[in-house]
Coordinates of C-alpha atoms in Angstrom, one line a residue:
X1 CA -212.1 21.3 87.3
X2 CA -215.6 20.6 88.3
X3 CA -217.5 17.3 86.3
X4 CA -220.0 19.8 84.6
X5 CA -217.2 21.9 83.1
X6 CA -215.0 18.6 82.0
X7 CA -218.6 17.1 80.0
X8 CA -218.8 20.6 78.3
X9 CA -215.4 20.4 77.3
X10 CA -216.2 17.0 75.6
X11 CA -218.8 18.4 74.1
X12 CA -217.3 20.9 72.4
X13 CA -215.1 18.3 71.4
X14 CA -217.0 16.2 69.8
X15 CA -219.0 19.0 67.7
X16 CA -218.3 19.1 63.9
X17 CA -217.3 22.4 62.2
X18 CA -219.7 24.2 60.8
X19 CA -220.1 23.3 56.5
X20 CA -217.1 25.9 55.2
X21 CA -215.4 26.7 58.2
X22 CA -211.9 27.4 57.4
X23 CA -209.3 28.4 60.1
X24 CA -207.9 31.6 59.8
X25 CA -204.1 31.2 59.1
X26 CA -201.7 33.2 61.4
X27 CA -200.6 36.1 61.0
X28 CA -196.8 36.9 60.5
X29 CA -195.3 40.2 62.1
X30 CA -194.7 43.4 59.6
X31 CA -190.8 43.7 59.6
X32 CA -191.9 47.5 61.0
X33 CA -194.3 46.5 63.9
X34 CA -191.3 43.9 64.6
X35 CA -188.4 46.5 64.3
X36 CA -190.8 48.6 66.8
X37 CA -190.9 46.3 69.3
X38 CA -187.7 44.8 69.3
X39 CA -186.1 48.9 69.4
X40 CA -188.7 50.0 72.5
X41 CA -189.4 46.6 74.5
X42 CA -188.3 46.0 77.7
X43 CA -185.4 43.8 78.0
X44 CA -187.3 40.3 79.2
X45 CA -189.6 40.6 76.7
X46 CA -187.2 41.4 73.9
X47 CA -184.9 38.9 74.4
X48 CA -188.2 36.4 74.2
X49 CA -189.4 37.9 71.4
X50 CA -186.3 37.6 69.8
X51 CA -185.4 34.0 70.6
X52 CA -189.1 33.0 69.1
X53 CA -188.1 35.1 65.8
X54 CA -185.2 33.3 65.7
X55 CA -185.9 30.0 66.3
X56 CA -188.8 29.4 64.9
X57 CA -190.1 27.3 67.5
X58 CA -193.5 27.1 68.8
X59 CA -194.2 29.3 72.1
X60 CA -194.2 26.2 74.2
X61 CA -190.9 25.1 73.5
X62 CA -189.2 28.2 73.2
X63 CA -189.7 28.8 77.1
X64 CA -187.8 25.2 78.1
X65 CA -184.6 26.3 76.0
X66 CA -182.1 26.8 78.3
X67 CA -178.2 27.8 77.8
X68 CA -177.3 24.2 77.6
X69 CA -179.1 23.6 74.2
X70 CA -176.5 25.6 72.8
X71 CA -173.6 24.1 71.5
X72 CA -171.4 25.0 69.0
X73 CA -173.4 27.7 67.5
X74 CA -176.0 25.6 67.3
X75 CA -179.7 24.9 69.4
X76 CA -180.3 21.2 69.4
X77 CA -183.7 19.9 70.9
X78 CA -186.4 18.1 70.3
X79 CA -189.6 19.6 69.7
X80 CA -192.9 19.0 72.3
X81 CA -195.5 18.4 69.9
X82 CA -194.0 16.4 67.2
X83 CA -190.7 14.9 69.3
X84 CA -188.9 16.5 66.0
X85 CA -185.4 16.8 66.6
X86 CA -184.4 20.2 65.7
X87 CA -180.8 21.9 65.1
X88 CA -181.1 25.5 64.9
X89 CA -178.4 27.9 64.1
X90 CA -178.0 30.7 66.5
X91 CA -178.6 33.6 64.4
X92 CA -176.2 36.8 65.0
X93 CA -179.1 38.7 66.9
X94 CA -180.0 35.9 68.8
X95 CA -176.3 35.6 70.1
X96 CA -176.4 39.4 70.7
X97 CA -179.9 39.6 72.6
X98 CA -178.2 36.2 74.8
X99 CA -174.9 38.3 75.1
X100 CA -176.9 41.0 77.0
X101 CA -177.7 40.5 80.2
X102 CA -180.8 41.3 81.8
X103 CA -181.0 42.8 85.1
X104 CA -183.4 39.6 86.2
X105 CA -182.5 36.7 84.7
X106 CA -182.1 33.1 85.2
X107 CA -178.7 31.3 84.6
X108 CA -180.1 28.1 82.4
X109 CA -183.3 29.9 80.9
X110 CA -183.4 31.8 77.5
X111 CA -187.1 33.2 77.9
X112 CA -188.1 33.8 81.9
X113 CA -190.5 36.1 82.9
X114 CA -189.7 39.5 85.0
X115 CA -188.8 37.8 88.0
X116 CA -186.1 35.6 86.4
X117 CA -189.0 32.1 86.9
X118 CA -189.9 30.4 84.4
X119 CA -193.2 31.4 82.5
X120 CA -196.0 30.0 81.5
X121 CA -196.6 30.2 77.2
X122 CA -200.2 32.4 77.9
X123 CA -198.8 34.1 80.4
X124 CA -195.7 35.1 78.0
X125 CA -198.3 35.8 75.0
X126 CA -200.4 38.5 76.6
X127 CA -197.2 40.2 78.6
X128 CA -196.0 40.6 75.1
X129 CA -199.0 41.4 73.4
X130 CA -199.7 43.8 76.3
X131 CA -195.6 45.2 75.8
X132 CA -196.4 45.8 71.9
X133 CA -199.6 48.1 72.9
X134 CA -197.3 50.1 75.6
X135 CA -194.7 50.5 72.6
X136 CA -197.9 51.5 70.3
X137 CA -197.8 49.1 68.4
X138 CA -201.7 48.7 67.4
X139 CA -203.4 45.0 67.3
X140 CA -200.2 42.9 67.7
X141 CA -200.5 39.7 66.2
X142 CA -200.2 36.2 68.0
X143 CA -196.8 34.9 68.9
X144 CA -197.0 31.8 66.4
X145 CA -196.9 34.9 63.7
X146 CA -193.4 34.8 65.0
X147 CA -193.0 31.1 63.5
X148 CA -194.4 32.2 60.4
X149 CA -191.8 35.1 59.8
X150 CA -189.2 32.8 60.6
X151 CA -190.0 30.0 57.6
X152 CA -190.4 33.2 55.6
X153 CA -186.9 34.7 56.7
X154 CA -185.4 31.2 55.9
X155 CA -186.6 30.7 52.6
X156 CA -185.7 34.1 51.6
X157 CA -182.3 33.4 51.9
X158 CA -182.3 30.1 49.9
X159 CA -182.8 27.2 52.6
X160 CA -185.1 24.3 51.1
X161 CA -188.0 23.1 52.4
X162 CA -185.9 20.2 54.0
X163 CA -183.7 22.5 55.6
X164 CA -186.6 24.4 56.8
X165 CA -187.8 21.6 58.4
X166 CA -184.9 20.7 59.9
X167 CA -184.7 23.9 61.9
X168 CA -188.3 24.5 62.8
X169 CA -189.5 20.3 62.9
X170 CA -192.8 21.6 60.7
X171 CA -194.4 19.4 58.3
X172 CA -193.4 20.2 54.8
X173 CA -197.0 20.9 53.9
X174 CA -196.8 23.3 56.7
X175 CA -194.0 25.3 55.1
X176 CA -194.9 25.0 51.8
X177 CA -198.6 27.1 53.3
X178 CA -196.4 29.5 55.0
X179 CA -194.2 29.4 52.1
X180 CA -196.9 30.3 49.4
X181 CA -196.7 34.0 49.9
X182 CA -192.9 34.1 48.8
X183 CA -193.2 31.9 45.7
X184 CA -195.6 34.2 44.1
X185 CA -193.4 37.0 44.6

């Protein structure tokens, strides 16, 4: 990176938000849009898709899971962002979609790309965001939607916030935001 573009980036760094800004929240998959995709995608990316359903992790650390984070039914890892230490269940279509197996695939990774290497998190976002359009699925939403369903899914069937946490290593404010759609049902 050239010295002009690293002073623009602290630049923009350093600029305050404009008075009112407010960051739009993200968006969580509709359960048809994710039925859609997970019925017409292409193996590599369903089994990605599905693992970030599933988990709940952020995109980041769902592409370093590898086979040896499973144990006993269970994902343990820590988290990149917040070192959280997570223990995730493996949920019954998580264990199918890892039961499959692709015709490229690499032996320790859960998410690789098409040529069984390992993939880069923007790389993974637009090849499934670019899979979702092929399916015709219109405007897909961002990958961290994926998280949001997941906290969703969770409370739905009764886990606390605590238990939330343990599983996704977000901040109980965090779920409690994501959450706020369910209480008011």
């Amino acid at each position: 990176m050239n010295q002009g573009a690293i002073e623009t980036n602290q630049l923009q760094a350093k600029l305050p938000r404009p008075a009112g800004y407010k960051a739009k929240p993200w968006q969580e998959w509709p359960d048809d849009e994710i039925q859609a995709f997970i019925a017409g995608a292409q193996p590599v990316w369903r089994r990605a898709f599905v693992v970030l359903l599933c988990t709940g992790l952020r995109r980041e650390d769902a592409i370093g899971l590898k086979r040896e984070h499973i144990k006993d039914g269970m994902i343990e890892v820590a988290t990149g962002k917040t070192e959280a230490h997570v223990s995730i269940p493996v949920h019954g279509a998580l264990a199918a979609e890892l039961a499959t197996t692709l015709t490229i695939e690499n032996a320790s990774l859960l998410i690789c790309g098409t040529r069984g290497r390992p993939i880069r998190g923007d790389v993974l976002s637009h090849s499934i965001k670019k899979e979702a359009r092929r399916i015709g699925i219109a405007g897909p939403k961002p990958l961290h939607g994926l998280r949001r369903n997941a906290v969703m899914r969770l409370l739905e069937v009764g886990c606390t916030e605590e238990e939330v946490h343990a599983v996704t290593g977000q901040s109980k404010e965090m779920i409690r935001h994501y959450g706020a759609r369910f209480r008011r049902r």
